Tab-separated table of N, CA and C in Angstrom:
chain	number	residue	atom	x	y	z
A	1	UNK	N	0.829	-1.188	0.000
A	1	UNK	CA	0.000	0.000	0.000
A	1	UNK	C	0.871	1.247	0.000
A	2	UNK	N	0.520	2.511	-0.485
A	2	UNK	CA	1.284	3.264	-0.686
A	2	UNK	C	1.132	4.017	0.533
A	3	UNK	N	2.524	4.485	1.156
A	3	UNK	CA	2.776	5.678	2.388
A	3	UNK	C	2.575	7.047	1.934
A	4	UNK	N	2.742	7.434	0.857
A	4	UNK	CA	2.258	8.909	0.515
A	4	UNK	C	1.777	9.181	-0.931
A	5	UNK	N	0.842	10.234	-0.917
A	5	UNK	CA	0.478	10.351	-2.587
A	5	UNK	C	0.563	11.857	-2.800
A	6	UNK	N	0.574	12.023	-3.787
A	6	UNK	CA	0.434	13.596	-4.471
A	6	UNK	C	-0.322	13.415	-4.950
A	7	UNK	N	-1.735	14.333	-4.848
A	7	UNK	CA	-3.266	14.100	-5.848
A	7	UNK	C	-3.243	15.493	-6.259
A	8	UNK	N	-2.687	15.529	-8.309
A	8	UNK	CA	-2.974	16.462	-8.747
A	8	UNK	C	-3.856	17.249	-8.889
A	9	UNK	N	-4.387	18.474	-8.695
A	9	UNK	CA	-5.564	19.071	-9.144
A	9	UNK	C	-7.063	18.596	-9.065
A	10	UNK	N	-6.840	18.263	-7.424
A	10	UNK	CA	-7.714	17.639	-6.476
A	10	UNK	C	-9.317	17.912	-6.726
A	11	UNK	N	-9.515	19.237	-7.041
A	11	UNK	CA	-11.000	19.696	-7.409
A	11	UNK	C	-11.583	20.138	-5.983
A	12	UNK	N	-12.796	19.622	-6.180
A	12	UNK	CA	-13.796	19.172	-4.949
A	12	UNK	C	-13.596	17.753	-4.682
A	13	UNK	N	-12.568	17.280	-4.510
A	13	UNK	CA	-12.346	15.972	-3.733
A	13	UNK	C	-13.094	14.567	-3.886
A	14	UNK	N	-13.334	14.377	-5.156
A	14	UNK	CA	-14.266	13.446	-5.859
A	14	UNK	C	-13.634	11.983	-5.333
A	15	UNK	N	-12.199	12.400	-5.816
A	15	UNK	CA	-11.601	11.359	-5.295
A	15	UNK	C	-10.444	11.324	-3.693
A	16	UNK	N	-10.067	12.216	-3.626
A	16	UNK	CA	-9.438	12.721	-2.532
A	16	UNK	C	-9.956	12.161	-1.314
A	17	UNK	N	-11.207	12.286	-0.997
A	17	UNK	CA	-12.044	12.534	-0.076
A	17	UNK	C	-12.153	10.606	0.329
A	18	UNK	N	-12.464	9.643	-0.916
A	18	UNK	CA	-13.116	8.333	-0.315
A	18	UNK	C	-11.650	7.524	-0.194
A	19	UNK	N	-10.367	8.600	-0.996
A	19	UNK	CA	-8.782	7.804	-0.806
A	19	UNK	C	-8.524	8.091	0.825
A	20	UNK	N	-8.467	9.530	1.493
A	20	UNK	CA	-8.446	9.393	2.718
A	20	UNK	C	-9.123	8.292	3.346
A	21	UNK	N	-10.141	8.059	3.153
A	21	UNK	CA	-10.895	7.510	4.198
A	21	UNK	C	-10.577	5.679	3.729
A	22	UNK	N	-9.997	5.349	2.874
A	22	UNK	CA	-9.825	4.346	2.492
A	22	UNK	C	-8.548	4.104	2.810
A	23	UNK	N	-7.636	5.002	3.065
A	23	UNK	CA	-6.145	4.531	3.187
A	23	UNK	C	-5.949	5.683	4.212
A	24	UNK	N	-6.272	5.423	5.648
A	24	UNK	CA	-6.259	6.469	6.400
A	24	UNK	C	-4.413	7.060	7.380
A	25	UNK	N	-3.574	5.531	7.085
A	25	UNK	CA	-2.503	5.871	7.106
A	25	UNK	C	-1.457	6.706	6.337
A	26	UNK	N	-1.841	6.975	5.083
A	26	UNK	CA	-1.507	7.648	4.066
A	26	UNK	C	-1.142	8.802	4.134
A	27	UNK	N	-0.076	9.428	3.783
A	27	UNK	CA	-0.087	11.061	3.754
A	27	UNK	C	-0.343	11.304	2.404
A	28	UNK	N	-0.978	12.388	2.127
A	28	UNK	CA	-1.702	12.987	1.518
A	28	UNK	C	-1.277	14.472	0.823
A	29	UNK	N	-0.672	14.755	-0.120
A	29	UNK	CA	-0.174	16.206	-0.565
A	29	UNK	C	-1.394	16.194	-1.734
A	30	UNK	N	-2.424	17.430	-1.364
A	30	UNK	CA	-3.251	18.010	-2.886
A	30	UNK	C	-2.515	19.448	-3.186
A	31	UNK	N	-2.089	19.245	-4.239
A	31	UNK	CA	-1.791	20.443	-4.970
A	31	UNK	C	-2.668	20.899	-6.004
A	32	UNK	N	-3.141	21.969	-6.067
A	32	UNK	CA	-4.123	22.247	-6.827
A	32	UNK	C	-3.823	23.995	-7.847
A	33	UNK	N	-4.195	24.595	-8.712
A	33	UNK	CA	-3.719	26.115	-9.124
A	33	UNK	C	-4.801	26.788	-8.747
A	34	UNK	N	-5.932	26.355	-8.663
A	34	UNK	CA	-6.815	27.435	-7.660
A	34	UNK	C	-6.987	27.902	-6.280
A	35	UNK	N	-6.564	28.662	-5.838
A	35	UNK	CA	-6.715	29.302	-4.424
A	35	UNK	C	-8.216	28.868	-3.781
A	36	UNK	N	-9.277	28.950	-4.567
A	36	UNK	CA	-10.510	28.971	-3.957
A	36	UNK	C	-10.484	26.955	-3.530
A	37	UNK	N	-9.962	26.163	-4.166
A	37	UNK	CA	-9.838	24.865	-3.942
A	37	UNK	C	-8.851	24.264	-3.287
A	38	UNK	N	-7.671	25.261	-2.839
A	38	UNK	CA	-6.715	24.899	-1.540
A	38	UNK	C	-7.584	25.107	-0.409
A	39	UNK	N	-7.896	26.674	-0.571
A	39	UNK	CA	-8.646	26.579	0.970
A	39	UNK	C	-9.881	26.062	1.110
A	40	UNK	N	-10.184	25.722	0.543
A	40	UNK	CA	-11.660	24.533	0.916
A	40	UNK	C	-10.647	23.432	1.664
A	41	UNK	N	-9.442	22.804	0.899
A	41	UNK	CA	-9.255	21.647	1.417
A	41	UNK	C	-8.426	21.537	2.769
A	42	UNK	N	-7.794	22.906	2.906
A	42	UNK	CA	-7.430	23.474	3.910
A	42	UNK	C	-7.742	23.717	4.989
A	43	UNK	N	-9.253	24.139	4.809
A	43	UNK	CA	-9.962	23.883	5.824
A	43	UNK	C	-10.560	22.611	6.327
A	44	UNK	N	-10.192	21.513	5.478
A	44	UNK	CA	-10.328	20.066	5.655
A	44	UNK	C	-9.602	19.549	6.998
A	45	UNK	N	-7.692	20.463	6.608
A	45	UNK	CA	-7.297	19.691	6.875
A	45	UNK	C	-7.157	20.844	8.534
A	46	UNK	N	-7.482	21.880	8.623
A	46	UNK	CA	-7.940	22.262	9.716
A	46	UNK	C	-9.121	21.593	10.769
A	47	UNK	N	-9.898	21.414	10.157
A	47	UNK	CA	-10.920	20.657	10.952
A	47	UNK	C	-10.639	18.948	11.484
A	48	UNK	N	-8.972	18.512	10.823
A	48	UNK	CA	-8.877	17.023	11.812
A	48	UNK	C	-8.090	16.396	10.736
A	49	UNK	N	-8.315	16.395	9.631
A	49	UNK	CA	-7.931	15.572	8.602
A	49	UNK	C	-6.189	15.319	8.582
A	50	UNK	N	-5.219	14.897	9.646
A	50	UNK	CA	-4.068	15.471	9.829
A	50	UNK	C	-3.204	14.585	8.603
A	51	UNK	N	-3.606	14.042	7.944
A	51	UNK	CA	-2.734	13.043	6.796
A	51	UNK	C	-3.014	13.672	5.171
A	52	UNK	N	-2.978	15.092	5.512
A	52	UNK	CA	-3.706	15.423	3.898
A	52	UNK	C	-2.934	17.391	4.285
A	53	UNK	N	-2.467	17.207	3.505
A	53	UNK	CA	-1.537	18.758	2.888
A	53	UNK	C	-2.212	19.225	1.435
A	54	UNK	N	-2.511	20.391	2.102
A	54	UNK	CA	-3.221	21.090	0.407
A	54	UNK	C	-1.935	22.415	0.285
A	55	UNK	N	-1.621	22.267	-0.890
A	55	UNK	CA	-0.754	23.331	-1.523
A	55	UNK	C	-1.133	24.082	-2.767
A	56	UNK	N	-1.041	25.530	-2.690
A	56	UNK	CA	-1.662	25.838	-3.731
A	56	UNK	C	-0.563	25.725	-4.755
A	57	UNK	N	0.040	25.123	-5.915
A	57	UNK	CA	1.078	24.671	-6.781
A	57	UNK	C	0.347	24.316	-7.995
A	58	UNK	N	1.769	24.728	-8.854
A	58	UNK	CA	1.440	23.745	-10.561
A	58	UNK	C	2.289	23.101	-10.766
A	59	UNK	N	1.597	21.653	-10.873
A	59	UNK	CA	2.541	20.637	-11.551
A	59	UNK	C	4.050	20.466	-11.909
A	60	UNK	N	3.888	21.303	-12.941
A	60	UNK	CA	5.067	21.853	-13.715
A	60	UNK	C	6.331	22.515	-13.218
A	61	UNK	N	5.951	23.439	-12.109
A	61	UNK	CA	7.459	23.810	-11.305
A	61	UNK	C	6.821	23.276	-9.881
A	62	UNK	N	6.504	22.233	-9.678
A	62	UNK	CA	6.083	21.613	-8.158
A	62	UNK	C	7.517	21.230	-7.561
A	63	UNK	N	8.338	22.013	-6.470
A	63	UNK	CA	10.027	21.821	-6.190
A	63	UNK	C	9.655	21.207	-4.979
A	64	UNK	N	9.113	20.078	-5.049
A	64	UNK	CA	9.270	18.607	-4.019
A	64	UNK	C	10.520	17.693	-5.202
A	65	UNK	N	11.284	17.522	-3.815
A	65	UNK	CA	12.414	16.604	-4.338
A	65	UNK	C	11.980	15.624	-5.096
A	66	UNK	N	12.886	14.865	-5.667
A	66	UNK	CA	12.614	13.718	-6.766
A	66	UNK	C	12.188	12.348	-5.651
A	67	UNK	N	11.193	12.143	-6.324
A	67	UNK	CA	10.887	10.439	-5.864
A	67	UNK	C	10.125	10.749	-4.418
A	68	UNK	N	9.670	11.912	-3.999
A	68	UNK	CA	9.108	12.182	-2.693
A	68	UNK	C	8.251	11.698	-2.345
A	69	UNK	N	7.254	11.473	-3.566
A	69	UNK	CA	5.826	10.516	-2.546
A	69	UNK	C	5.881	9.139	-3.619
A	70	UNK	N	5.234	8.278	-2.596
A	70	UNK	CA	4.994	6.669	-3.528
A	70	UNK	C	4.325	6.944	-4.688
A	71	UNK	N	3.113	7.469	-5.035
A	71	UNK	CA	2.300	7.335	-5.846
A	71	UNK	C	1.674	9.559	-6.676
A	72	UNK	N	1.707	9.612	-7.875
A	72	UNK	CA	1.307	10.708	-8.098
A	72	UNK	C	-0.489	10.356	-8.786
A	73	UNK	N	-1.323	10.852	-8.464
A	73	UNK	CA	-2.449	11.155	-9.306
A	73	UNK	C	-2.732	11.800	-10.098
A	74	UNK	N	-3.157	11.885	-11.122
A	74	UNK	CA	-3.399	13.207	-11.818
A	74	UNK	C	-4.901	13.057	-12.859
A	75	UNK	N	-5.335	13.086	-12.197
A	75	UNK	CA	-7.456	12.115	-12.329
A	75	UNK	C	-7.892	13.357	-13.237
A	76	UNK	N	-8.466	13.243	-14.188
A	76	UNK	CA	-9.372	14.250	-15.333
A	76	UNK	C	-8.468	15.904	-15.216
A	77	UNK	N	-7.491	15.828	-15.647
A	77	UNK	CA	-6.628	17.343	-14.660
A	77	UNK	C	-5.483	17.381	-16.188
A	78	UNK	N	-4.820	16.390	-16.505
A	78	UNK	CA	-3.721	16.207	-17.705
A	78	UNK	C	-4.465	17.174	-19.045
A	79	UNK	N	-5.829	17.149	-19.293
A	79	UNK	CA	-6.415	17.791	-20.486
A	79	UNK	C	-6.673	19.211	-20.366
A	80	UNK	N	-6.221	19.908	-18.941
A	80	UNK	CA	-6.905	21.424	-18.614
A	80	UNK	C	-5.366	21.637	-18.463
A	81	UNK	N	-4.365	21.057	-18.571
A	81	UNK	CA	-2.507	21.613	-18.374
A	81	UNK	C	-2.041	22.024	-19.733
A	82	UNK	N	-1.539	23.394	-19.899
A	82	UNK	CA	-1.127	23.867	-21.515
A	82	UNK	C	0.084	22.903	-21.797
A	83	UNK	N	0.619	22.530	-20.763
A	83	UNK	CA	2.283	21.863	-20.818
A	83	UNK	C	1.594	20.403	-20.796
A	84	UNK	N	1.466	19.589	-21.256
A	84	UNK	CA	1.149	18.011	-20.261
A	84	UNK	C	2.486	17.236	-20.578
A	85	UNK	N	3.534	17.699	-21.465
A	85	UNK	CA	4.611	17.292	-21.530
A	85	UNK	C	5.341	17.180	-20.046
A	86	UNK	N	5.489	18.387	-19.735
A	86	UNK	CA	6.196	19.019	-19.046
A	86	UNK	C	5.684	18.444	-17.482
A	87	UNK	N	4.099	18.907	-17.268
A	87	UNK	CA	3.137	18.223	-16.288
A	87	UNK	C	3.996	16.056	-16.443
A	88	UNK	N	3.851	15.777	-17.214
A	88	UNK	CA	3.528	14.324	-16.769
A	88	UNK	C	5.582	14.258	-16.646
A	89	UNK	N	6.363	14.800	-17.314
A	89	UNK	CA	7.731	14.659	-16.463
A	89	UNK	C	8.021	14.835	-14.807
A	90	UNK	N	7.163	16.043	-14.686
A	90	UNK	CA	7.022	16.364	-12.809
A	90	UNK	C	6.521	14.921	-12.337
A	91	UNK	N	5.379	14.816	-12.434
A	91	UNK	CA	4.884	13.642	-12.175
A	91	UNK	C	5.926	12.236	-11.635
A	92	UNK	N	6.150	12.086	-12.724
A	92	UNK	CA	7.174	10.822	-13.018
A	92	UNK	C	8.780	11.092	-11.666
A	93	UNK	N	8.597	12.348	-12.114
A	93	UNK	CA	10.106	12.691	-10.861
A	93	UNK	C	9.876	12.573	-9.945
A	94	UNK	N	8.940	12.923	-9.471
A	94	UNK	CA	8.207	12.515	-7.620
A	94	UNK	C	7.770	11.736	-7.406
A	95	UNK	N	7.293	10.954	-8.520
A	95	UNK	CA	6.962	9.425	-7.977
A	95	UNK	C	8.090	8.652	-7.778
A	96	UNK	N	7.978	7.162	-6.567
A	96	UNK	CA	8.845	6.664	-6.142
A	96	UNK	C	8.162	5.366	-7.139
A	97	UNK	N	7.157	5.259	-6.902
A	97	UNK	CA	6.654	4.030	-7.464
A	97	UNK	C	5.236	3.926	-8.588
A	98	UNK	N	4.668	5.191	-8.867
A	98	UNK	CA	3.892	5.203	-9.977
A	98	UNK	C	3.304	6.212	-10.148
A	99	UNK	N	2.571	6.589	-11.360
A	99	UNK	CA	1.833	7.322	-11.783
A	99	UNK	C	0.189	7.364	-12.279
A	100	UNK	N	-0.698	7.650	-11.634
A	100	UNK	CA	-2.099	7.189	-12.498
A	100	UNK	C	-2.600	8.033	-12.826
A	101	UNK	N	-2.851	8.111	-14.292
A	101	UNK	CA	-4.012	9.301	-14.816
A	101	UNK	C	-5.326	8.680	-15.704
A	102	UNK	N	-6.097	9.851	-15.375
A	102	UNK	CA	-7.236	9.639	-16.426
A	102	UNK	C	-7.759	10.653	-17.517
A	103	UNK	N	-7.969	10.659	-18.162
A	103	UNK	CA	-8.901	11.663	-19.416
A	103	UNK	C	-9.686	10.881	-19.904
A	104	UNK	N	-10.242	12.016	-20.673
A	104	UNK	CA	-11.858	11.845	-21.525
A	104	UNK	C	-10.802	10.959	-22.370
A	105	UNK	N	-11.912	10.051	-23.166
A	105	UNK	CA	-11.948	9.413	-24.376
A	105	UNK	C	-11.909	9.529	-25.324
A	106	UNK	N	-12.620	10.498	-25.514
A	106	UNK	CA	-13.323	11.071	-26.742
A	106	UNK	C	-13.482	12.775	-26.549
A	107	UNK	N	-13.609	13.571	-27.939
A	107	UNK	CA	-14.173	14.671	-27.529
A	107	UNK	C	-15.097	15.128	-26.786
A	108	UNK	N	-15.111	16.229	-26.388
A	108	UNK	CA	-16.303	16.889	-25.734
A	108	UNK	C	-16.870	18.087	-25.866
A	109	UNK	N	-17.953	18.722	-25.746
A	109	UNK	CA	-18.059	20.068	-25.016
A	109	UNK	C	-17.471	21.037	-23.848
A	110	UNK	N	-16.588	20.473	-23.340
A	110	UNK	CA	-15.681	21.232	-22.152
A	110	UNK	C	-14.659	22.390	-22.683
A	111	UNK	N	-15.002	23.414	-22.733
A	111	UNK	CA	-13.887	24.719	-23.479
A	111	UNK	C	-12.575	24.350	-22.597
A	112	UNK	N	-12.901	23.938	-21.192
A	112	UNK	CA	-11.846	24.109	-20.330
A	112	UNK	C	-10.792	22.945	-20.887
A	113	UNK	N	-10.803	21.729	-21.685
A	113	UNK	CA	-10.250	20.721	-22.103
A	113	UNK	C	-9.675	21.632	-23.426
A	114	UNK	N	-8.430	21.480	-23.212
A	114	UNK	CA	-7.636	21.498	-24.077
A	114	UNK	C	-6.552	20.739	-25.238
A	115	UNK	N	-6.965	19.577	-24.414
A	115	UNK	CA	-6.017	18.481	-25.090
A	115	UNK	C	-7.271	17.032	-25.404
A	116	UNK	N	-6.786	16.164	-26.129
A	116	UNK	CA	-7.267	14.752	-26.180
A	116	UNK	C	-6.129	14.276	-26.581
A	117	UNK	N	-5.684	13.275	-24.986
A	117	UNK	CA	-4.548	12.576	-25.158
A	117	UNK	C	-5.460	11.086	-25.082
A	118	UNK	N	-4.378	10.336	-26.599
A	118	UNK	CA	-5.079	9.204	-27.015
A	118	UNK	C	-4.039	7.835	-26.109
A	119	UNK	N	-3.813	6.768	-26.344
A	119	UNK	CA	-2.734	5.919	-25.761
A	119	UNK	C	-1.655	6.075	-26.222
A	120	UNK	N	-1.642	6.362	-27.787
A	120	UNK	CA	0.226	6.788	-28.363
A	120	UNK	C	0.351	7.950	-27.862
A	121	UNK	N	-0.027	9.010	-27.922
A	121	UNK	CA	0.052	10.160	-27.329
A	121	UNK	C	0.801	10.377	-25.940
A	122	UNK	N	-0.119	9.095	-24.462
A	122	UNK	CA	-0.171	8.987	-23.555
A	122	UNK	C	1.194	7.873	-23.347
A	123	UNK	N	1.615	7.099	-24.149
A	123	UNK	CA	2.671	6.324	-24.293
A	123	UNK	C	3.715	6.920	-24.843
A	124	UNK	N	3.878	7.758	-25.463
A	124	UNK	CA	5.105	8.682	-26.130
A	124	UNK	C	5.761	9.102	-24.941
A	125	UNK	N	4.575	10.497	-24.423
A	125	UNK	CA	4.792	11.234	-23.251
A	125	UNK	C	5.112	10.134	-22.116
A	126	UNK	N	4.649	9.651	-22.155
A	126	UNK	CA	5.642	8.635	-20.204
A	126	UNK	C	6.547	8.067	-20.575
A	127	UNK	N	6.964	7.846	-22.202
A	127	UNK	CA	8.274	7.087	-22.434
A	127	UNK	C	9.361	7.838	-22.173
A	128	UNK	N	8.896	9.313	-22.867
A	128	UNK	CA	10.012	10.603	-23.268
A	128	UNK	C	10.178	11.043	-21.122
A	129	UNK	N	9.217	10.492	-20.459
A	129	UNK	CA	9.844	11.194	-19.065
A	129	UNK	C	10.129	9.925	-18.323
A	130	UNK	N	10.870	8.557	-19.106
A	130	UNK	CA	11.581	7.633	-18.575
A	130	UNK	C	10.393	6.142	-17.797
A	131	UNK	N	9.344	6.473	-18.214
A	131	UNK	CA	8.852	5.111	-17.985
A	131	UNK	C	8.810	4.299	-18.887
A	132	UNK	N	9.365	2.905	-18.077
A	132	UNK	CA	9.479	1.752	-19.478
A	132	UNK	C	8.204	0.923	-19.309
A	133	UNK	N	7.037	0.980	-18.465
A	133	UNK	CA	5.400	0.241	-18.278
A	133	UNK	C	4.813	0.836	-18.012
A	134	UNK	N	3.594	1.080	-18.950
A	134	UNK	CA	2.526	1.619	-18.950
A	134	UNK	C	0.863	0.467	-19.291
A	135	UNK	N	0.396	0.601	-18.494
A	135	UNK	CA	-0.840	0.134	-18.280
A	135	UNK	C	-2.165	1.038	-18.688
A	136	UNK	N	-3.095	0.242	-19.700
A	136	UNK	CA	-4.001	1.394	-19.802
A	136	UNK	C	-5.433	0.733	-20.102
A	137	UNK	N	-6.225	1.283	-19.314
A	137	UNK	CA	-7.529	0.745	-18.936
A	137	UNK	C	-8.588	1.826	-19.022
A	138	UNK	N	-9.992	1.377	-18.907
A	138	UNK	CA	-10.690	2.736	-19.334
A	138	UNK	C	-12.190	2.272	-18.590
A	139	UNK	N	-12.709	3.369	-18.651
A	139	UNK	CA	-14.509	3.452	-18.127
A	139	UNK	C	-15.367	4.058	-19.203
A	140	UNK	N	-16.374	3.924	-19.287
A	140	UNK	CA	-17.222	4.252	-20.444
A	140	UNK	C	-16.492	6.080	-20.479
A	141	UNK	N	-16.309	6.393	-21.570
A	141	UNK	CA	-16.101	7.714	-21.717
A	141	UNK	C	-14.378	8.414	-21.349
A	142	UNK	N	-13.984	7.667	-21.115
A	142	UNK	CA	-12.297	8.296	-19.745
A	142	UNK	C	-11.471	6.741	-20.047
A	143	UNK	N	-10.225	7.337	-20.025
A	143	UNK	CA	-9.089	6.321	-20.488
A	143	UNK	C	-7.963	6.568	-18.992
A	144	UNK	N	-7.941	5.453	-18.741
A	144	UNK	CA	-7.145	5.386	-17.068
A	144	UNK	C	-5.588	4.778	-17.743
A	145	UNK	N	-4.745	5.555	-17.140
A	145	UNK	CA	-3.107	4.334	-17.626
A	145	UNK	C	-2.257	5.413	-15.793
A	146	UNK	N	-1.699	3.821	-15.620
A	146	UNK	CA	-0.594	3.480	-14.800
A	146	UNK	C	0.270	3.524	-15.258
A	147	UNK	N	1.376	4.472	-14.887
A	147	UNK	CA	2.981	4.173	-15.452
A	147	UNK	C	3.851	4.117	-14.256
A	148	UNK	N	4.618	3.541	-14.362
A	148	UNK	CA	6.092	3.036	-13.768
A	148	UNK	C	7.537	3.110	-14.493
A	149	UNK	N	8.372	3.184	-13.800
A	149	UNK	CA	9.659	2.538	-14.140
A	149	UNK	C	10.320	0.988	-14.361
């Protein structure tokens, strides 16, 4: 089980929220670029939540040492990053032991989506930031891949 995670661009805690409570030994870093969604979670972690750090940060210059937490997330968040090059290298550097992301499938109506990363796309990019396994699985609509070293 993993001892610490970085959950990219946490949101409203869709997932954040049932990983605490599911892995309650866990430390917990959400980094997020909105101010209004640190301190929501901030105040999470004011009210008790002591295994969960909200930082307001981007990806991209996130200066946590290399390999710092077991596991990085980065859940429906890779398609709203102008860089996802750049985003999924951070990633990969702070993870000790993996990476999981998800995106849409397919197009959409979301202005805020900027990208549709397909599996070559999504396999290029984790090769070019040194992962040699990638895993990739999906839910109606959203494409999930695991990468490692």
């Amino acid at each position: 089980y993993p001892q610490s995670l970085l959950d990219v661009g946490s949101g409203r805690g869709v997932f954040l929220f049932p990983f605490l409570d599911a892995f309650p030994w866990c430390q917990v870093t959400s980094v997020d670029i909105l101010d209004y969604r640190v301190e929501f979670l901030q105040d999470i972690c004011r009210g008790g939540v002591d295994n969960l750090t909200a930082l307001e940060a981007d990806i991209c210059t996130q200066p946590l040492p290399d390999k710092s937490v077991d596991v990085v997330t980065m859940l429906e968040v890779l398609e709203h990053i102008p860089n996802v090059e750049e985003a999924i290298r951070a990633a990969v550097r702070l993870a000790k032991r993996g990476v999981v992301v998800s995106v849409p499938s397919k197009p959409d109506d979301n202005p805020e989506h900027i990208h549709l990363l397909t599996n070559p796309i999504l396999t290029e990019l984790f090769a070019k930031a040194g992962c040699t396994h990638l895993h990739f699985d999906g839910v109606p609509n959203h494409l999930i891949a695991v990468a490692w070293r």
